[in-house]
Coordinates of C-alpha atoms and ligand atoms in Angstrom, one line a residue:
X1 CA -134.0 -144.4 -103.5
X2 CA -132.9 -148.0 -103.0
X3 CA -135.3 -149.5 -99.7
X4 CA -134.3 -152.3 -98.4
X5 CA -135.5 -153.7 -95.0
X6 CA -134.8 -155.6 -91.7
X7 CA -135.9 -156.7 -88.5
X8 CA -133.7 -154.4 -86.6
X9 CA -131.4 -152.0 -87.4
X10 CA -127.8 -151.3 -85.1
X11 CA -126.4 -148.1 -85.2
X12 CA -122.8 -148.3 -84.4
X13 CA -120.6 -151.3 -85.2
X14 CA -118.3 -150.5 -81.8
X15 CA -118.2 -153.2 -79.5
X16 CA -121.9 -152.9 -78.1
X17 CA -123.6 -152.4 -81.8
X18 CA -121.5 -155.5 -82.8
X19 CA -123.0 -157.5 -79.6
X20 CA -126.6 -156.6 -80.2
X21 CA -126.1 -157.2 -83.7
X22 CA -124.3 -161.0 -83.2
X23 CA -127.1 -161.8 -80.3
X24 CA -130.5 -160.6 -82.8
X25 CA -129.2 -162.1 -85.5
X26 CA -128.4 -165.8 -83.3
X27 CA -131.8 -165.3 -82.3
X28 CA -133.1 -165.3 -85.9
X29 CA -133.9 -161.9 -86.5
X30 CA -132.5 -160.1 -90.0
X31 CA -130.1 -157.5 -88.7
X32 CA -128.5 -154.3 -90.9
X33 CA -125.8 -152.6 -88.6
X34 CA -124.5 -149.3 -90.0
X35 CA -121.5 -147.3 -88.9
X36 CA -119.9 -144.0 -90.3
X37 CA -116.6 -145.3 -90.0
X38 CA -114.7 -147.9 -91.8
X39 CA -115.3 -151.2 -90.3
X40 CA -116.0 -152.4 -86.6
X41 CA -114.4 -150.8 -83.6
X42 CA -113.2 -147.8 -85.7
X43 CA -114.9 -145.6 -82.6
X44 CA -114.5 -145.3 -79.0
X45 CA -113.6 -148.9 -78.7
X46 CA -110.2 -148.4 -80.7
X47 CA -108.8 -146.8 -77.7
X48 CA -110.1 -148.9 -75.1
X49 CA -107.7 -150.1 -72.0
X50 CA -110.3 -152.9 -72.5
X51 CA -109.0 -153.7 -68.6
X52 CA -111.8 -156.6 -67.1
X53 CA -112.8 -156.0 -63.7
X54 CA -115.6 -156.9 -61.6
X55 CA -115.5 -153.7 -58.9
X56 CA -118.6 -151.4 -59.7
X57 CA -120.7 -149.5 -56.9
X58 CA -124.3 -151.6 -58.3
X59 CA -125.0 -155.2 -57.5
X60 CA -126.0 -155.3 -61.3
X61 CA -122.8 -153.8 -62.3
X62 CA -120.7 -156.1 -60.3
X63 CA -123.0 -158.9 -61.5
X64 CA -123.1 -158.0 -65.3
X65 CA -118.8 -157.9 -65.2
X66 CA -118.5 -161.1 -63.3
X67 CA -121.0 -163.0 -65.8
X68 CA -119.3 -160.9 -68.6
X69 CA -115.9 -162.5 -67.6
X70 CA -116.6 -165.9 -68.2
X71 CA -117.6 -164.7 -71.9
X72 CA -114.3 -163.8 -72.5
X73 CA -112.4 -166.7 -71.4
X74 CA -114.3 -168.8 -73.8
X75 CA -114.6 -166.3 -76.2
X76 CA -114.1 -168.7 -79.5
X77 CA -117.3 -171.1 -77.9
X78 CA -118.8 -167.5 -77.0
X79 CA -119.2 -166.6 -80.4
X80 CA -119.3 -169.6 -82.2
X81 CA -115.8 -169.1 -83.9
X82 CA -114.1 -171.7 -86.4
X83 CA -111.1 -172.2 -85.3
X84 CA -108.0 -170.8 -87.0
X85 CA -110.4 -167.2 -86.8
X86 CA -108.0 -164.7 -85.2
X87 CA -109.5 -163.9 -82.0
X88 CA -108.9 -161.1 -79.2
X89 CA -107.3 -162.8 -76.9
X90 CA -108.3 -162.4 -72.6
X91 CA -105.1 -162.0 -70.2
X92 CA -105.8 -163.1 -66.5
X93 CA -103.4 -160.8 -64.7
X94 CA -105.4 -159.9 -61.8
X95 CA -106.3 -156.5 -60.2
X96 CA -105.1 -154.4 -57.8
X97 CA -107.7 -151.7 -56.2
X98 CA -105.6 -149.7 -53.2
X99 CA -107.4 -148.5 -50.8
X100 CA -108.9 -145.0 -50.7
X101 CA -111.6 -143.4 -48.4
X102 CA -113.2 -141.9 -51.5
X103 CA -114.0 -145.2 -52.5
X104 CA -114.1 -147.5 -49.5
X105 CA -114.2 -151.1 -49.9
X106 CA -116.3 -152.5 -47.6
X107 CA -119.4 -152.3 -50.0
X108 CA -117.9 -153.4 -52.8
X109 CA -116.5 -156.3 -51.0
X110 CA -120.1 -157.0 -49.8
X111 CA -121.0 -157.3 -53.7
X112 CA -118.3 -159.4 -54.2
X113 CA -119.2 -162.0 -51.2
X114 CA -123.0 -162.1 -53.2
X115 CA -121.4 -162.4 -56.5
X116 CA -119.0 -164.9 -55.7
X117 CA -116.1 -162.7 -56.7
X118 CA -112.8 -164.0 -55.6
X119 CA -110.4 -161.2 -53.7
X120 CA -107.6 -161.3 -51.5
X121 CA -107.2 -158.2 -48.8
X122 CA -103.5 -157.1 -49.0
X123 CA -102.1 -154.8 -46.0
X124 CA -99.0 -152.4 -47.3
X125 CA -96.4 -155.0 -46.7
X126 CA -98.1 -157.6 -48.7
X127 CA -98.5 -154.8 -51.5
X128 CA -95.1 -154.1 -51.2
X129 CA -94.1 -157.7 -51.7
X130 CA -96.5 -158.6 -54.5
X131 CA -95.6 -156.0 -56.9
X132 CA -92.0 -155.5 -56.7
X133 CA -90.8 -151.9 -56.9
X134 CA -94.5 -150.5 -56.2
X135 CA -94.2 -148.1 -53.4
X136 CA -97.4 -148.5 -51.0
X137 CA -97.3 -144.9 -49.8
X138 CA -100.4 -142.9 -49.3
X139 CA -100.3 -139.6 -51.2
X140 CA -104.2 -138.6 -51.2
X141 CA -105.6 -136.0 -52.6
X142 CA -103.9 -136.0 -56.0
X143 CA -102.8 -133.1 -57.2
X144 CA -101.2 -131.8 -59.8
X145 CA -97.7 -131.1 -60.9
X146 CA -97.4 -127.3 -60.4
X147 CA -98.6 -127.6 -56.9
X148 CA -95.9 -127.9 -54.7
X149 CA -97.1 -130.5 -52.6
X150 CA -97.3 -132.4 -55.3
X151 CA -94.1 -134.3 -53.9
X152 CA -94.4 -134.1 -50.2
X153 CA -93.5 -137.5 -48.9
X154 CA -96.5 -140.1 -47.9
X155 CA -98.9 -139.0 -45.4
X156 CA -99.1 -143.2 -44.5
X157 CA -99.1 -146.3 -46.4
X158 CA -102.3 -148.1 -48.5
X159 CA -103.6 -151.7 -48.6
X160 CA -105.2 -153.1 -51.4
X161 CA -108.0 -155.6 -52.1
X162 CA -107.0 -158.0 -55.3
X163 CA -109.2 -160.2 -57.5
X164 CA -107.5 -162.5 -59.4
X165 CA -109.6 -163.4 -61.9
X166 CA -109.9 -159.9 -63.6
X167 CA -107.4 -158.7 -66.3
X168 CA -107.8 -157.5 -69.8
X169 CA -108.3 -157.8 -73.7
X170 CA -105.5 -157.4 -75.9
X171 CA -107.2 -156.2 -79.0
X172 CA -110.3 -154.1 -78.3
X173 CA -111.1 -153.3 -81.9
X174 CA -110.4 -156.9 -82.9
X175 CA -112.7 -157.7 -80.4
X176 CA -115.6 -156.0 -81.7
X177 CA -114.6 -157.5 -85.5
X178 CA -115.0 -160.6 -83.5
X179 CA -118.6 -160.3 -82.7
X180 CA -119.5 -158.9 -86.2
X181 CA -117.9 -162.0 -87.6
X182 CA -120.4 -164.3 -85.3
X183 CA -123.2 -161.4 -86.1
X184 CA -122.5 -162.0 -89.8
X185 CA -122.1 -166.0 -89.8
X186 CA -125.6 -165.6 -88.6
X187 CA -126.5 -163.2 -91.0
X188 CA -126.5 -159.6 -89.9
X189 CA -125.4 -157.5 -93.1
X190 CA -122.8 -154.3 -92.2
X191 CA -122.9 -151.3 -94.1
X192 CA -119.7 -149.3 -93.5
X193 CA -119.0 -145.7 -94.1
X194 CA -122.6 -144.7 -94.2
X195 CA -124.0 -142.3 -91.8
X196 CA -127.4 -142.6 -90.1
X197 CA -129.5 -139.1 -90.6
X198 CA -132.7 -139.7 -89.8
X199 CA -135.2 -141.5 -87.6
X200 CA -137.8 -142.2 -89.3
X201 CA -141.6 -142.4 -87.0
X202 CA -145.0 -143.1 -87.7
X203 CA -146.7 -141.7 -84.8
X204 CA -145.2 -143.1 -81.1
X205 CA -143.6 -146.0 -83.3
X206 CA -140.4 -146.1 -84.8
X207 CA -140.3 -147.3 -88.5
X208 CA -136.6 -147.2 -89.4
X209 CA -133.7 -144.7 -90.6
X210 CA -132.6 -142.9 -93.7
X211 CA -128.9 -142.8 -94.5
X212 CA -127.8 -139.4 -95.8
X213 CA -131.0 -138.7 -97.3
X214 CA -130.3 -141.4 -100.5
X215 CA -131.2 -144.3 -99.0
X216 CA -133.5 -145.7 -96.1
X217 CA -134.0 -148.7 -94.2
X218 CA -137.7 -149.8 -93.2
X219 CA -137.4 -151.6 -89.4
X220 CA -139.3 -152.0 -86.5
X221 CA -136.8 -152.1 -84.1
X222 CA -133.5 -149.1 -84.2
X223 CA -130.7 -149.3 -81.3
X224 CA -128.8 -146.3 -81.0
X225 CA -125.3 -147.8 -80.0
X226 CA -123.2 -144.9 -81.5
X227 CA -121.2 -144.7 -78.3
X228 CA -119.8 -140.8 -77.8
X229 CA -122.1 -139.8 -80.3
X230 CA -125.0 -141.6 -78.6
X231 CA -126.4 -138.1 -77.3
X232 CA -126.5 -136.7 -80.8
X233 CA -128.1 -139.5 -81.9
X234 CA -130.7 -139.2 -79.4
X235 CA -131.8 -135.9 -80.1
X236 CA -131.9 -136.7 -83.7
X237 CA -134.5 -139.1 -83.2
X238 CA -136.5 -137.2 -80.5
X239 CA -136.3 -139.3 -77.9
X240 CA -134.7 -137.7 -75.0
X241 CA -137.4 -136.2 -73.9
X242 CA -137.5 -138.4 -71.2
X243 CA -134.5 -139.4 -69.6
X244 CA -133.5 -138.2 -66.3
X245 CA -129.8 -139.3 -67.1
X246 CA -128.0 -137.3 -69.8
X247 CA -125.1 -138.3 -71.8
X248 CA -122.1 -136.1 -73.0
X249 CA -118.8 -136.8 -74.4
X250 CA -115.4 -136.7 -72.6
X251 CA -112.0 -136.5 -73.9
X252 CA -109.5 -139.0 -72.6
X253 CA -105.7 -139.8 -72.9
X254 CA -104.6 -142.9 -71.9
X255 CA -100.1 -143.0 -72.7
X256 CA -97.8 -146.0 -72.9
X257 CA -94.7 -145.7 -71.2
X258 CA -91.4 -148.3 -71.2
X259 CA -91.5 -150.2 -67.9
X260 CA -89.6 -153.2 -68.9
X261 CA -92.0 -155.8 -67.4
X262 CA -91.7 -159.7 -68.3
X263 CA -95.4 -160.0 -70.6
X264 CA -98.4 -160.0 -67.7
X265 CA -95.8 -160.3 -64.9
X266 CA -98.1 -157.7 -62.9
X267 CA -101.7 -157.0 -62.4
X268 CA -104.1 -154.2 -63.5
X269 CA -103.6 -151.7 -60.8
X270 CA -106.7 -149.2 -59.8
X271 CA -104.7 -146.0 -57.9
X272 CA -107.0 -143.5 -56.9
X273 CA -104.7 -142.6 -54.1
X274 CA -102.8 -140.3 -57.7
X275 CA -105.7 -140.7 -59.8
X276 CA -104.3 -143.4 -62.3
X277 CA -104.3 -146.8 -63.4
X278 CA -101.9 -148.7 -64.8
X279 CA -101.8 -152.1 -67.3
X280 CA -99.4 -154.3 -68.5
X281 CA -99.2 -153.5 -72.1
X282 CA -97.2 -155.6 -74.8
X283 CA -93.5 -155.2 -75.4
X284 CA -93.1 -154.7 -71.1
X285 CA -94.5 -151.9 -71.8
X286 CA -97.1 -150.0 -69.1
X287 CA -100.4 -148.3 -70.0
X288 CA -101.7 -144.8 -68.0
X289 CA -104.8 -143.7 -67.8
X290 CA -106.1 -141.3 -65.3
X291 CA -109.1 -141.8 -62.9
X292 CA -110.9 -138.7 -62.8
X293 CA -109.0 -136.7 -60.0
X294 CA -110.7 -133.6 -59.2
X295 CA -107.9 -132.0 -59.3
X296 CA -108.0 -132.3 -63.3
X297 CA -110.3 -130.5 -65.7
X298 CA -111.8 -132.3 -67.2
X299 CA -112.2 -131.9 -71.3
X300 CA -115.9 -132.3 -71.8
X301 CA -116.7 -132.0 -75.5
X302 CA -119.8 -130.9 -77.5
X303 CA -119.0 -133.0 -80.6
X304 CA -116.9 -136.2 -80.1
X305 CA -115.2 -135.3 -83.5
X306 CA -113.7 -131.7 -82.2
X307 CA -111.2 -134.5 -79.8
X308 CA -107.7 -133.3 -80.6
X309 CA -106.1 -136.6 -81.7
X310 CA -102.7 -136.3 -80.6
X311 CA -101.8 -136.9 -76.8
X312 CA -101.0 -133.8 -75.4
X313 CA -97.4 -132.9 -73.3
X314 CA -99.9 -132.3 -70.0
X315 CA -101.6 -134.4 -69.6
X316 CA -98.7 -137.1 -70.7
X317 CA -96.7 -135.5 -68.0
X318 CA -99.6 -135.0 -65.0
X319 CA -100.2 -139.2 -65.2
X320 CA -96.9 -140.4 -66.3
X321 CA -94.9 -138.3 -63.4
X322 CA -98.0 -139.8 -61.3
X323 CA -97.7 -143.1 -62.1
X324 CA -93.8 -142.7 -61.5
X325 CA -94.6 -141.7 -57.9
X326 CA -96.0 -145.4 -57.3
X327 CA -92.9 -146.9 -59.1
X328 CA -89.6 -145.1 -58.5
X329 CA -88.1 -147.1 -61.0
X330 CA -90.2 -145.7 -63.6
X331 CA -88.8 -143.4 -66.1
X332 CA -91.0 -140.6 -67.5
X333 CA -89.6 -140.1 -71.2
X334 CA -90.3 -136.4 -72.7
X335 CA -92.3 -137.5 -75.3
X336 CA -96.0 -138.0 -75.1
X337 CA -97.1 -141.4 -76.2
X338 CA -100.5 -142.8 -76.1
X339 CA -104.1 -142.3 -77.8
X340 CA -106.9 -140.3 -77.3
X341 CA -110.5 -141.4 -76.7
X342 CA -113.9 -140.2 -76.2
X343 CA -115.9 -142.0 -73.0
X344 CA -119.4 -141.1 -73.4
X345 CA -120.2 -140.4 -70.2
X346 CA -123.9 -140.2 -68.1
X347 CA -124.6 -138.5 -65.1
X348 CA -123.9 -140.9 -62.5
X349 CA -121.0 -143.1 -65.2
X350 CA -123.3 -145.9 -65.0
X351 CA -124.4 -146.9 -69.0
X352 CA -128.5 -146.7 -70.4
X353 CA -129.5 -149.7 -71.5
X354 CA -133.6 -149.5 -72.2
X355 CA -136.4 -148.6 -74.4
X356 CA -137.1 -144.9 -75.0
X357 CA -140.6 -143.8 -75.3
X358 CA -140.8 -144.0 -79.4
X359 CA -141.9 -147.6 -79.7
X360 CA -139.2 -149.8 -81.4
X361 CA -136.5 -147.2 -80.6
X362 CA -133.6 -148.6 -77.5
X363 CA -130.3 -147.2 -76.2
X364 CA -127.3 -149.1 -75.2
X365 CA -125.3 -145.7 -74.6
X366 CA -123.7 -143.9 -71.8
X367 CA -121.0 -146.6 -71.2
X368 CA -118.7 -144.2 -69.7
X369 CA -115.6 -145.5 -70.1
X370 CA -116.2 -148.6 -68.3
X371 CA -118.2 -151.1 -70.4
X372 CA -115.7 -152.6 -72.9
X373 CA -115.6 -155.8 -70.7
X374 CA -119.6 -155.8 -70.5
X375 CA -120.1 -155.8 -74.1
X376 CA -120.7 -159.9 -74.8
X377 CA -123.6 -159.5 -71.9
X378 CA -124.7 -156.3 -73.1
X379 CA -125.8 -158.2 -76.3
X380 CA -127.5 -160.7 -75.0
X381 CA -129.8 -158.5 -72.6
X382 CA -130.3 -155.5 -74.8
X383 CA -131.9 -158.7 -77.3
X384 CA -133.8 -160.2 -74.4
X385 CA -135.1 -156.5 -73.8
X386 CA -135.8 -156.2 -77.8
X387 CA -137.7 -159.8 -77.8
X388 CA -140.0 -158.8 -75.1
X389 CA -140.9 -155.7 -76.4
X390 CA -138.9 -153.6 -74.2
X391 CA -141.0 -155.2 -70.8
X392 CA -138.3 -157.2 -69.9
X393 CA -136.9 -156.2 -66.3
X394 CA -134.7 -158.8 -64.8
X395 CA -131.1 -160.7 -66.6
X396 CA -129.8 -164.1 -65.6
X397 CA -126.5 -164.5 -65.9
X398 CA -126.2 -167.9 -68.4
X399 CA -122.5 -168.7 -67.0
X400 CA -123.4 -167.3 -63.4
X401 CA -127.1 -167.8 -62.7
X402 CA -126.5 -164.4 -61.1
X403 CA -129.6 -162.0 -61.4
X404 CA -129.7 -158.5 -61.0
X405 CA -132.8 -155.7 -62.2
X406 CA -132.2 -154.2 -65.5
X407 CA -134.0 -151.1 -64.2
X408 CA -130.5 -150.2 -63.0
X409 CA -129.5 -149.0 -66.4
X410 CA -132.9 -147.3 -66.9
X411 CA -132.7 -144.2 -69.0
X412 CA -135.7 -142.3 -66.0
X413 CA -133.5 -144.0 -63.0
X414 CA -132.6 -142.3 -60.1
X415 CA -129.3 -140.9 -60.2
X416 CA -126.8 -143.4 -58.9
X417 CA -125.3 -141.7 -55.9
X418 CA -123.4 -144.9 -54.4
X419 CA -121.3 -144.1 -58.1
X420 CA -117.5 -143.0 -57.5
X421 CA -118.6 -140.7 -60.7
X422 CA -115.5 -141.7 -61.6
X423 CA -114.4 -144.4 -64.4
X424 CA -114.9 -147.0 -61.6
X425 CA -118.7 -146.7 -61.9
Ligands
FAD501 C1 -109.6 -144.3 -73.6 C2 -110.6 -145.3 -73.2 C3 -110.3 -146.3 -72.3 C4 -111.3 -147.3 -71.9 N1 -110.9 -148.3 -71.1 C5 -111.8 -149.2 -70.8 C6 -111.5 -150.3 -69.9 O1 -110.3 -150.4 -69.5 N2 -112.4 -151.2 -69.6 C7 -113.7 -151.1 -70.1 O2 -114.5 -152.0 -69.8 N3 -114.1 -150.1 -70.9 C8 -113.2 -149.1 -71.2 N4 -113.5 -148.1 -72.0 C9 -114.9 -148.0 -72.4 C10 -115.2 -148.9 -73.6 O3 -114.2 -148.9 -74.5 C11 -116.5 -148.3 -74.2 O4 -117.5 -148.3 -73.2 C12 -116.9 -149.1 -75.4 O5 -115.9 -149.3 -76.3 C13 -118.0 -148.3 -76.2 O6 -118.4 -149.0 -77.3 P1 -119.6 -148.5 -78.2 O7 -119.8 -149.5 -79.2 O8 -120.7 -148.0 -77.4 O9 -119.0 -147.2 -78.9 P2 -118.0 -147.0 -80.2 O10 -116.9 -148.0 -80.2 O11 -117.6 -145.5 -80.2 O12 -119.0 -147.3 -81.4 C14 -120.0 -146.4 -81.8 C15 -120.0 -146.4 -83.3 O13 -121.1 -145.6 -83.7 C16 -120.8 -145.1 -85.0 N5 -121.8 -144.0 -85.2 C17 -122.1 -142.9 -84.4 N6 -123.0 -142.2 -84.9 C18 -123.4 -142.8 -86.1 C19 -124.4 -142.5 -87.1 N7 -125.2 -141.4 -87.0 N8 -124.5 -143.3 -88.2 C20 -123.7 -144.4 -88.3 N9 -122.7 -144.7 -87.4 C21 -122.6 -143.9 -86.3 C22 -119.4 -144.6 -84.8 O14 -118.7 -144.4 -86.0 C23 -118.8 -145.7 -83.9 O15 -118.1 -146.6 -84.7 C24 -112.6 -147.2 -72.4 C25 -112.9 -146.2 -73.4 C26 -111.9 -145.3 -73.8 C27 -112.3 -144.2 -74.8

């Protein structure tokens, strides 16, 4: 057996291991991050939208994006980067959220007003006029393609509120290599294609992990940050016993269709009117994903690795043909192109970040498809937690000055029942 040992040790080099990792090891603690796969952002955060938005149903959610933002549009100074480093880069195309009643937007604007979130309200004609070729029309519930009313003309027309300042990363798995660059400069070590298999305890405290049996690493401190595989993880070590938030993993295909857009001519556009949103992807191309519509099944998995890799004809179809209904001038090509992802997904789609109840041992899971653009904040309070022990209950933004109560992402919170369980948060 070969020991070696560290201060901490990150399991999962996705975006949010590789953010914990970079912010321990800036604060001077020695820092081993291990991931199964081959390098960082091999997981989940390979098929990230990696869209940046700041509308979330929490004050802490809204104020964790908003702060998160102005990492990524100084993203070389945020890490530290030399230049000539390749770097993911951010694209400020601005978001569109139409109007639902499922997800009204009084509140949110409320958060936004506190925050100091720029928006714009658009009525339908200044929808219309914004987006060229987006048809306003309100087609709520969505349904699905073999129901028949599936294209019944609009029951009315939507308005939209629109915040400038959000947009998206192009290279989510660059991204990630980008903060285990800064972790390593300050001298976190990553160990690729090693999986953790045990926790290992002495009593209530956790005293490291053991990596397929052969070797271990002794450490005071263990973050689970294995994304879809978070809840496995978990129950591994023990620890769930108790959380009042569970997490599971979800199947998701988001396609990429020909839209032949000038680059970033159009926002990010939030449509759960059909239960899609769209992003301007390279080549004028548009990305689909879907929002959740209840009138989907959705594919929950026991084992993030049973995900069928390859998108599938349905659901290509179901969002494509939806995302058509907004723009006419769409064309829905027969042949499913896209990725597949896993969202590992809590209760109430709002992420865990906190202790657990074995001494040493913290979660930064549950991110629920939604946390991509959190991840440089993430870091930085998951280590704040870690320095005090796991006590620590408030963040300040460092860009923002914005507070808000980490015991929003407590693994025993209530339920969030202002969530859209949706994406959104
Ligand atoms: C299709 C899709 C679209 C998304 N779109 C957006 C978006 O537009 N905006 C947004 O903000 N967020 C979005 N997200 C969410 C965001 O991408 C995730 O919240 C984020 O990438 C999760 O990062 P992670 O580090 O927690 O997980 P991962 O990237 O999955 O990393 C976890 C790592 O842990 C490793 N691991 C697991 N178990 C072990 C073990 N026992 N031993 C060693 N290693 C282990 C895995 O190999 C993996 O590399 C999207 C997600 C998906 C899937």
């Amino acid at each position: 057996m070969s020991d070696r040992s560290a201060d901490a040790v990150v399991v999962g080099a996705g975006v949010i291991g590789s953010a914990i990792a970079f912010e321990l090891a800036r604060a001077g603690r020695s820092v081993v991050v291990v991931d199964r796969l081959g390098g960082p952002g091999h997981g989940s955060t390979s098929a990230s939208s990696a869209i940046v938005r700041f509308n979330y149903s929490t004050w802490a959610g809204v104020a964790l994006s908003w702060e998160a933002k102005h990492c990524w549009e100084g993203w070389r100074e945020h890490l530290g980067a030399p230049d000539g480093e390749a770097l993911a880069r951010f694209h400020r195309t601005g978001l569109v959220m139409l109007d639902v009643d499922a997800a009204p937007k009084a509140p949110t604007l409320a958060l936004f007003d506190r925050a100091g979130v720029p928006y714009d309200i658009w009525s339908p004609a200044e929808l219309a006029t914004r987006i060229p070729g987006i048809d306003p029309g309100r087609y709520w519930p969505p349904k699905r393609l073999a129901d028949e009313q599936f294209w019944d003309p609009p029951n009315g027309s939507l308005g939209a509120f629109f915040t400038p300042d959000a947009g998206y990363v192009d290279d989510p798995r660059l991204a990630a290599a980008n903060l285990m660059a800064a972790a390593q400069r300050n001298g976190a070590r990553l160990l690729t294609h090693r999986a953790v298999s045990a926790v290992r305890r002495s009593g209530d405290r956790v005293t490291g992990v053991e990596l397929g049996g052969v070797d271990r690493i002794d450490a005071p401190v263990v973050v689970n940050a294995a994304g879809p595989w978070s809840g496995a993880f978990n129950s591994l070590a023990g620890v769930d016993g108790d959380f009042t938030v569970s997490v599971r993993p979800l199947r998701q295909e988001v396609h990429q269709v020909p839209a032949g857009l000038p680059s970033d001519a159009e926002p990010v556009v939030a449509d759960l009117d059909l239960g899609i949103y769209t992003r301007p992807a390279p080549g004028g191309a548009l990305l689909v994903g879907g929002t959740e519509p209840a009138c989907d099944p959705l594919q929950w998995l026991e084992n993030p690795d049973d995900a069928s890799p390859e998108p599938t004809g349905d659901v290509f179809t179901a969002q494509v043909t939806r995302a058509a209904r907004r723009r006419p001038d769409l064309a829905v090509p027969n042949r499913p192109r896209g990725i597949v992802g896993v969202y590992d997904v809590t209760d109430d789609w709002t992420p865990i970040y906190d202790r657990t109840a074995l001494d040493g041992f913290y979660v930064a899971i549950g991110t629920s498809g939604n946390q991509f653009k959190n991840a440089p904040v993430v870091g930085r309070l998951m280590a704040q937690l870690i320095e005090s022990g796991g006590t620590s209950t408030e963040y300040v933004g460092e860009h923002t000055g914005l507070r808000f109560d980490l015991t929003a992402f407590a693994r025993n919170r209530p339920v969030n029942e202002a969530s859209t369980h949706t994406v959104l948060g």
